[in-house]
Amino acid sequence: GQQVMQIPQYQHVQEGEDFTTYCNSSTTLSNIQWYKQRPGGHPVFLIQLVKSGEVKKQKRLTFQFGEAKKNSSLHITATQTTDVGTYFCAGLDNYGQNFVFGPGTRLSVLP
Amino acid sequence: NAGVTQTPKFRVLKTGQSMTLLCAQDMNHEYMYWYRQDPGMGLRLIHYSVGEGTTAKGEVPDGYNVSRLKKQNFLLGLESAAPSQTSVYFCASTPTGLLGGYTFGSGTRLTVV
């Protein structure tokens, strides 16, 4: 079945540094979503990417969908302590009915 | 707006006991989902529903049953709880299932001893 992987599993950064997490799928995706989960909280939807090579920005967050639609990335510029949490990608392949979540990347930001 | 509401928030069960987790949404969403979250394993789909009166199995359905008698409610039942079912359970909903982000509830932390 479809598998979605994320790297790194953990990332510790100093406040102000940049951060990137990568999402890779074993199959071609029709679209991909990104979520953020604060410690002790629930996942919150951030964005959805549909087109090959698509790039979307939300303030300091940049999301990219690979040309082959098998990978995606989330880049945070100049991290802040409010960015702390786990970032999940979720991919939907061309045959699936439901999104498959990756294991997440846990981000710690040291002040 | 309440969004997606899960009850209870915490529960401790003894092995073999049964319980029902309730999920209610007030957004008139068609699709509803039950996930479990375990450390290092992300979110795994247990069961889902694409509309009132429908249910379907997800990735890890064994040991769970669900019902969607009303559009706004999605119930998750554990018939005979096992320690392996200790987890955080999240309910989610979405308007159409494929082109909208999921709205998650705040979760139920279940411990089976």
PDB file of C-alpha atoms in Angstrom:
ATOM      1  CA  GLY A   1       0.000   0.000   0.000  1.00  0.00           C
ATOM      2  CA  GLN A   2       0.868   3.638  -0.156  1.00  0.00           C
ATOM      3  CA  GLN A   3       3.575   4.775   2.265  1.00  0.00           C
ATOM      4  CA  VAL A   4       4.446   8.302   3.257  1.00  0.00           C
ATOM      5  CA  MET A   5       7.771   9.031   4.909  1.00  0.00           C
ATOM      6  CA  GLN A   6       9.118  12.165   6.519  1.00  0.00           C
ATOM      7  CA  ILE A   7      12.599  13.299   7.393  1.00  0.00           C
ATOM      8  CA  PRO A   8      13.969  14.254   9.765  1.00  0.00           C
ATOM      9  CA  GLN A   9      12.100  12.669  12.642  1.00  0.00           C
ATOM     10  CA  TYR A  10      13.296  15.389  15.031  1.00  0.00           C
ATOM     11  CA  GLN A  11      14.886  18.792  14.515  1.00  0.00           C
ATOM     12  CA  HIS A  12      16.244  21.156  17.118  1.00  0.00           C
ATOM     13  CA  VAL A  13      16.995  24.687  15.973  1.00  0.00           C
ATOM     14  CA  GLN A  14      17.982  27.960  17.553  1.00  0.00           C
ATOM     15  CA  GLU A  15      15.358  30.663  17.304  1.00  0.00           C
ATOM     16  CA  GLY A  16      15.936  32.580  14.094  1.00  0.00           C
ATOM     17  CA  GLU A  17      17.358  29.626  12.182  1.00  0.00           C
ATOM     18  CA  ASP A  18      15.581  28.114   9.204  1.00  0.00           C
ATOM     19  CA  PHE A  19      13.903  24.702   9.229  1.00  0.00           C
ATOM     20  CA  THR A  20      12.920  22.289   6.490  1.00  0.00           C
ATOM     21  CA  THR A  21      11.029  18.999   6.633  1.00  0.00           C
ATOM     22  CA  TYR A  22      10.706  16.630   3.711  1.00  0.00           C
ATOM     23  CA  CYS A  23       7.889  14.297   2.780  1.00  0.00           C
ATOM     24  CA  ASN A  24       8.326  11.385   0.375  1.00  0.00           C
ATOM     25  CA  SER A  25       5.750   9.002  -1.024  1.00  0.00           C
ATOM     26  CA  SER A  26       6.176   5.517  -2.441  1.00  0.00           C
ATOM     27  CA  THR A  27       3.568   6.345  -5.097  1.00  0.00           C
ATOM     28  CA  THR A  28       2.623   9.367  -7.176  1.00  0.00           C
ATOM     29  CA  LEU A  29       0.261  11.650  -5.291  1.00  0.00           C
ATOM     30  CA  SER A  30      -2.774  13.458  -6.600  1.00  0.00           C
ATOM     31  CA  ASN A  31      -2.469  15.991  -3.807  1.00  0.00           C
ATOM     32  CA  ILE A  32      -0.770  16.523  -0.472  1.00  0.00           C
ATOM     33  CA  GLN A  33      -1.718  18.293   2.724  1.00  0.00           C
ATOM     34  CA  TRP A  34       0.313  19.666   5.619  1.00  0.00           C
ATOM     35  CA  TYR A  35      -0.733  19.851   9.251  1.00  0.00           C
ATOM     36  CA  LYS A  36       0.763  21.248  12.447  1.00  0.00           C
ATOM     37  CA  GLN A  37       0.214  19.740  15.866  1.00  0.00           C
ATOM     38  CA  ARG A  38       1.284  21.677  18.933  1.00  0.00           C
ATOM     39  CA  PRO A  39       2.431  19.639  21.962  1.00  0.00           C
ATOM     40  CA  GLY A  40      -0.636  18.197  23.655  1.00  0.00           C
ATOM     41  CA  GLY A  41      -2.885  19.490  20.894  1.00  0.00           C
ATOM     42  CA  HIS A  42      -4.585  18.229  17.793  1.00  0.00           C
ATOM     43  CA  PRO A  43      -3.506  18.466  14.139  1.00  0.00           C
ATOM     44  CA  VAL A  44      -4.440  21.704  12.437  1.00  0.00           C
ATOM     45  CA  PHE A  45      -4.700  21.933   8.656  1.00  0.00           C
ATOM     46  CA  LEU A  46      -2.149  24.287   7.083  1.00  0.00           C
ATOM     47  CA  ILE A  47      -2.367  23.893   3.330  1.00  0.00           C
ATOM     48  CA  GLN A  48      -3.100  21.639   0.373  1.00  0.00           C
ATOM     49  CA  LEU A  49      -0.984  21.315  -2.785  1.00  0.00           C
ATOM     50  CA  VAL A  50      -2.416  19.876  -5.974  1.00  0.00           C
ATOM     51  CA  LYS A  51      -0.295  20.873  -8.977  1.00  0.00           C
ATOM     52  CA  SER A  52       3.106  19.514  -9.981  1.00  0.00           C
ATOM     53  CA  GLY A  53       5.849  21.938  -8.925  1.00  0.00           C
ATOM     54  CA  GLU A  54       3.392  24.070  -6.966  1.00  0.00           C
ATOM     55  CA  VAL A  55       4.808  26.500  -4.413  1.00  0.00           C
ATOM     56  CA  LYS A  56       2.664  28.226  -1.813  1.00  0.00           C
ATOM     57  CA  LYS A  57       3.621  30.636   0.945  1.00  0.00           C
ATOM     58  CA  GLN A  58       2.031  31.483   4.260  1.00  0.00           C
ATOM     59  CA  LYS A  59       4.035  34.252   5.916  1.00  0.00           C
ATOM     60  CA  ARG A  60       7.306  32.532   6.945  1.00  0.00           C
ATOM     61  CA  LEU A  61       6.188  29.088   5.721  1.00  0.00           C
ATOM     62  CA  THR A  62       6.905  27.899   2.172  1.00  0.00           C
ATOM     63  CA  PHE A  63       5.341  24.693   0.857  1.00  0.00           C
ATOM     64  CA  GLN A  64       6.472  22.939  -2.297  1.00  0.00           C
ATOM     65  CA  PHE A  65       5.128  19.981  -4.275  1.00  0.00           C
ATOM     66  CA  GLY A  66       7.681  18.101  -6.327  1.00  0.00           C
ATOM     67  CA  GLU A  67       7.628  18.006 -10.109  1.00  0.00           C
ATOM     68  CA  ALA A  68       7.034  14.250 -10.079  1.00  0.00           C
ATOM     69  CA  LYS A  69       4.367  14.637  -7.363  1.00  0.00           C
ATOM     70  CA  LYS A  70       6.106  12.087  -5.133  1.00  0.00           C
ATOM     71  CA  ASN A  71       7.614  14.500  -2.633  1.00  0.00           C
ATOM     72  CA  SER A  72       6.947  17.731  -0.841  1.00  0.00           C
ATOM     73  CA  SER A  73       8.693  20.070   1.542  1.00  0.00           C
ATOM     74  CA  LEU A  74       7.842  22.617   4.199  1.00  0.00           C
ATOM     75  CA  HIS A  75      10.370  25.370   4.877  1.00  0.00           C
ATOM     76  CA  ILE A  76      10.130  27.788   7.780  1.00  0.00           C
ATOM     77  CA  THR A  77      12.239  30.938   7.590  1.00  0.00           C
ATOM     78  CA  ALA A  78      13.587  32.446  10.809  1.00  0.00           C
ATOM     79  CA  THR A  79      11.888  30.104  13.248  1.00  0.00           C
ATOM     80  CA  GLN A  80      10.112  31.417  16.309  1.00  0.00           C
ATOM     81  CA  THR A  81       9.176  29.639  19.535  1.00  0.00           C
ATOM     82  CA  THR A  82       5.572  29.622  18.317  1.00  0.00           C
ATOM     83  CA  ASP A  83       6.656  27.243  15.518  1.00  0.00           C
ATOM     84  CA  VAL A  84       7.256  24.436  18.023  1.00  0.00           C
ATOM     85  CA  GLY A  85       5.273  21.315  17.259  1.00  0.00           C
ATOM     86  CA  THR A  86       5.038  18.318  14.973  1.00  0.00           C
ATOM     87  CA  TYR A  87       4.513  18.848  11.260  1.00  0.00           C
ATOM     88  CA  PHE A  88       2.702  16.129   9.347  1.00  0.00           C
ATOM     89  CA  CYS A  89       2.277  15.644   5.650  1.00  0.00           C
ATOM     90  CA  ALA A  90      -0.629  13.600   4.314  1.00  0.00           C
ATOM     91  CA  GLY A  91      -0.732  12.278   0.796  1.00  0.00           C
ATOM     92  CA  LEU A  92      -3.522  11.012  -1.415  1.00  0.00           C
ATOM     93  CA  ASP A  93      -2.516   8.759  -4.265  1.00  0.00           C
ATOM     94  CA  ASN A  94      -4.386   8.423  -7.533  1.00  0.00           C
ATOM     95  CA  TYR A  95      -6.223   5.297  -6.388  1.00  0.00           C
ATOM     96  CA  GLY A  96      -6.815   6.099  -2.753  1.00  0.00           C
ATOM     97  CA  GLN A  97      -9.892   7.346  -1.046  1.00  0.00           C
ATOM     98  CA  ASN A  98      -8.182   8.666   2.038  1.00  0.00           C
ATOM     99  CA  PHE A  99      -5.094  10.625   2.896  1.00  0.00           C
ATOM    100  CA  VAL A 100      -2.177   8.678   4.370  1.00  0.00           C
ATOM    101  CA  PHE A 101      -0.269  10.560   7.065  1.00  0.00           C
ATOM    102  CA  GLY A 102       3.471  10.560   7.438  1.00  0.00           C
ATOM    103  CA  PRO A 103       5.021   9.967  10.890  1.00  0.00           C
ATOM    104  CA  GLY A 104       5.740  13.663  11.348  1.00  0.00           C
ATOM    105  CA  THR A 105       8.747  15.857  12.087  1.00  0.00           C
ATOM    106  CA  ARG A 106       8.974  17.220  15.601  1.00  0.00           C
ATOM    107  CA  LEU A 107      10.437  20.719  15.732  1.00  0.00           C
ATOM    108  CA  SER A 108      11.967  22.211  18.849  1.00  0.00           C
ATOM    109  CA  VAL A 109      12.989  25.862  18.871  1.00  0.00           C
ATOM    110  CA  LEU A 110      15.466  27.009  21.484  1.00  0.00           C
ATOM    111  CA  PRO A 111      15.083  30.655  22.522  1.00  0.00           C
TER     112      PRO A 111
ATOM    113  CA  ASN B   1     -18.580  27.407  16.292  1.00  0.00           C
ATOM    114  CA  ALA B   2     -17.721  24.259  18.198  1.00  0.00           C
ATOM    115  CA  GLY B   3     -16.265  22.458  15.147  1.00  0.00           C
ATOM    116  CA  VAL B   4     -15.501  18.852  16.088  1.00  0.00           C
ATOM    117  CA  THR B   5     -16.180  17.812  19.666  1.00  0.00           C
ATOM    118  CA  GLN B   6     -14.927  14.573  21.190  1.00  0.00           C
ATOM    119  CA  THR B   7     -16.060  13.006  24.439  1.00  0.00           C
ATOM    120  CA  PRO B   8     -14.626  11.911  26.757  1.00  0.00           C
ATOM    121  CA  LYS B   9     -11.223  13.620  26.817  1.00  0.00           C
ATOM    122  CA  PHE B  10      -9.609  11.011  29.050  1.00  0.00           C
ATOM    123  CA  ARG B  11     -10.517   7.468  30.013  1.00  0.00           C
ATOM    124  CA  VAL B  12      -8.891   4.536  31.772  1.00  0.00           C
ATOM    125  CA  LEU B  13     -10.273   1.076  31.010  1.00  0.00           C
ATOM    126  CA  LYS B  14      -9.518  -2.341  32.331  1.00  0.00           C
ATOM    127  CA  THR B  15      -8.674  -5.063  29.843  1.00  0.00           C
ATOM    128  CA  GLY B  16     -11.883  -6.584  28.489  1.00  0.00           C
ATOM    129  CA  GLN B  17     -14.107  -3.596  29.227  1.00  0.00           C
ATOM    130  CA  SER B  18     -16.038  -1.878  26.480  1.00  0.00           C
ATOM    131  CA  MET B  19     -16.608   1.789  25.750  1.00  0.00           C
ATOM    132  CA  THR B  20     -17.839   4.192  23.117  1.00  0.00           C
ATOM    133  CA  LEU B  21     -16.116   7.369  21.991  1.00  0.00           C
ATOM    134  CA  LEU B  22     -18.377  10.074  20.659  1.00  0.00           C
ATOM    135  CA  CYS B  23     -17.536  12.537  17.924  1.00  0.00           C
ATOM    136  CA  ALA B  24     -19.893  15.350  17.000  1.00  0.00           C
ATOM    137  CA  GLN B  25     -19.456  18.005  14.309  1.00  0.00           C
ATOM    138  CA  ASP B  26     -21.611  21.035  13.619  1.00  0.00           C
ATOM    139  CA  MET B  27     -20.213  21.967  10.198  1.00  0.00           C
ATOM    140  CA  ASN B  28     -22.536  19.768   8.121  1.00  0.00           C
ATOM    141  CA  HIS B  29     -19.530  17.787   6.859  1.00  0.00           C
ATOM    142  CA  GLU B  30     -20.197  14.616   4.896  1.00  0.00           C
ATOM    143  CA  TYR B  31     -16.972  12.754   5.666  1.00  0.00           C
ATOM    144  CA  MET B  32     -15.888  11.735   9.140  1.00  0.00           C
ATOM    145  CA  TYR B  33     -12.876   9.764  10.338  1.00  0.00           C
ATOM    146  CA  TRP B  34     -11.436   8.063  13.385  1.00  0.00           C
ATOM    147  CA  TYR B  35      -7.637   7.989  13.791  1.00  0.00           C
ATOM    148  CA  ARG B  36      -5.349   6.696  16.457  1.00  0.00           C
ATOM    149  CA  GLN B  37      -2.018   8.354  17.192  1.00  0.00           C
ATOM    150  CA  ASP B  38       0.878   6.490  18.722  1.00  0.00           C
ATOM    151  CA  PRO B  39       4.407   7.832  19.309  1.00  0.00           C
ATOM    152  CA  GLY B  40       6.505   7.802  16.159  1.00  0.00           C
ATOM    153  CA  MET B  41       3.708   6.365  14.011  1.00  0.00           C
ATOM    154  CA  GLY B  42       1.749   9.391  12.963  1.00  0.00           C
ATOM    155  CA  LEU B  43      -1.987   9.111  12.481  1.00  0.00           C
ATOM    156  CA  ARG B  44      -3.455   5.794  11.426  1.00  0.00           C
ATOM    157  CA  LEU B  45      -6.962   5.543  10.061  1.00  0.00           C
ATOM    158  CA  ILE B  46      -9.274   3.177  11.940  1.00  0.00           C
ATOM    159  CA  HIS B  47     -12.642   3.652  10.231  1.00  0.00           C
ATOM    160  CA  TYR B  48     -14.283   6.347   8.194  1.00  0.00           C
ATOM    161  CA  SER B  49     -17.664   7.374   6.853  1.00  0.00           C
ATOM    162  CA  VAL B  50     -18.559   9.153   3.623  1.00  0.00           C
ATOM    163  CA  GLY B  51     -22.065  10.012   4.736  1.00  0.00           C
ATOM    164  CA  GLU B  52     -24.905   9.266   7.099  1.00  0.00           C
ATOM    165  CA  GLY B  53     -25.520   5.534   7.387  1.00  0.00           C
ATOM    166  CA  THR B  54     -22.199   4.538   5.766  1.00  0.00           C
ATOM    167  CA  THR B  55     -18.992   3.220   7.298  1.00  0.00           C
ATOM    168  CA  ALA B  56     -15.802   1.700   5.923  1.00  0.00           C
ATOM    169  CA  LYS B  57     -12.613   0.154   7.271  1.00  0.00           C
ATOM    170  CA  GLY B  58      -9.363   2.032   7.356  1.00  0.00           C
ATOM    171  CA  GLU B  59      -5.798   0.870   7.919  1.00  0.00           C
ATOM    172  CA  VAL B  60      -6.203  -0.537  11.462  1.00  0.00           C
ATOM    173  CA  PRO B  61      -9.876  -1.504  12.006  1.00  0.00           C
ATOM    174  CA  ASP B  62      -9.465  -4.669  14.100  1.00  0.00           C
ATOM    175  CA  GLY B  63     -10.974  -4.445  17.576  1.00  0.00           C
ATOM    176  CA  TYR B  64     -13.096  -1.390  16.723  1.00  0.00           C
ATOM    177  CA  ASN B  65     -16.600  -0.796  15.410  1.00  0.00           C
ATOM    178  CA  VAL B  66     -18.258   2.417  14.266  1.00  0.00           C
ATOM    179  CA  SER B  67     -21.685   3.807  13.535  1.00  0.00           C
ATOM    180  CA  ARG B  68     -22.942   6.921  11.737  1.00  0.00           C
ATOM    181  CA  LEU B  69     -26.661   6.982  12.436  1.00  0.00           C
ATOM    182  CA  LYS B  70     -26.800  10.766  12.242  1.00  0.00           C
ATOM    183  CA  LYS B  71     -24.779  12.968   9.906  1.00  0.00           C
ATOM    184  CA  GLN B  72     -23.314  14.994  12.727  1.00  0.00           C
ATOM    185  CA  ASN B  73     -22.232  12.061  14.919  1.00  0.00           C
ATOM    186  CA  PHE B  74     -19.623   9.335  14.440  1.00  0.00           C
ATOM    187  CA  LEU B  75     -19.244   6.773  17.216  1.00  0.00           C
ATOM    188  CA  LEU B  76     -16.206   4.567  17.814  1.00  0.00           C
ATOM    189  CA  GLY B  77     -16.711   1.450  19.920  1.00  0.00           C
ATOM    190  CA  LEU B  78     -14.236  -0.814  21.613  1.00  0.00           C
ATOM    191  CA  GLU B  79     -15.948  -4.125  22.334  1.00  0.00           C
ATOM    192  CA  SER B  80     -13.235  -5.694  24.495  1.00  0.00           C
ATOM    193  CA  ALA B  81     -10.406  -3.300  25.239  1.00  0.00           C
ATOM    194  CA  ALA B  82      -6.803  -4.503  25.072  1.00  0.00           C
ATOM    195  CA  PRO B  83      -3.597  -2.779  26.267  1.00  0.00           C
ATOM    196  CA  SER B  84      -2.565  -2.433  22.592  1.00  0.00           C
ATOM    197  CA  GLN B  85      -5.465  -0.017  22.195  1.00  0.00           C
ATOM    198  CA  THR B  86      -3.867   2.454  24.579  1.00  0.00           C
ATOM    199  CA  SER B  87      -3.536   5.514  22.382  1.00  0.00           C
ATOM    200  CA  VAL B  88      -4.777   8.990  21.618  1.00  0.00           C
ATOM    201  CA  TYR B  89      -7.850   8.883  19.405  1.00  0.00           C
ATOM    202  CA  PHE B  90      -8.727  11.736  17.075  1.00  0.00           C
ATOM    203  CA  CYS B  91     -11.904  12.298  15.177  1.00  0.00           C
ATOM    204  CA  ALA B  92     -11.861  14.436  12.046  1.00  0.00           C
ATOM    205  CA  SER B  93     -14.311  15.677   9.469  1.00  0.00           C
ATOM    206  CA  THR B  94     -14.187  17.267   6.039  1.00  0.00           C
ATOM    207  CA  PRO B  95     -16.813  18.520   3.588  1.00  0.00           C
ATOM    208  CA  THR B  96     -15.891  16.338   0.632  1.00  0.00           C
ATOM    209  CA  GLY B  97     -12.967  14.154   1.636  1.00  0.00           C
ATOM    210  CA  LEU B  98     -10.476  14.885  -1.128  1.00  0.00           C
ATOM    211  CA  LEU B  99     -10.137  18.612  -1.634  1.00  0.00           C
ATOM    212  CA  GLY B 100     -10.517  20.044   1.831  1.00  0.00           C
ATOM    213  CA  GLY B 101      -8.430  19.978   4.942  1.00  0.00           C
ATOM    214  CA  TYR B 102      -9.524  17.837   7.845  1.00  0.00           C
ATOM    215  CA  THR B 103     -10.874  19.501  10.974  1.00  0.00           C
ATOM    216  CA  PHE B 104      -9.766  17.508  13.989  1.00  0.00           C
ATOM    217  CA  GLY B 105     -11.277  17.216  17.428  1.00  0.00           C
ATOM    218  CA  SER B 106      -9.172  17.733  20.532  1.00  0.00           C
ATOM    219  CA  GLY B 107      -8.674  13.995  21.048  1.00  0.00           C
ATOM    220  CA  THR B 108      -9.416  11.292  23.597  1.00  0.00           C
ATOM    221  CA  ARG B 109      -6.537   9.870  25.588  1.00  0.00           C
ATOM    222  CA  LEU B 110      -7.359   6.232  26.358  1.00  0.00           C
ATOM    223  CA  THR B 111      -5.348   4.002  28.644  1.00  0.00           C
ATOM    224  CA  VAL B 112      -6.119   0.289  28.899  1.00  0.00           C
ATOM    225  CA  VAL B 113      -4.623  -1.428  31.932  1.00  0.00           C
TER     226      VAL B 113
END
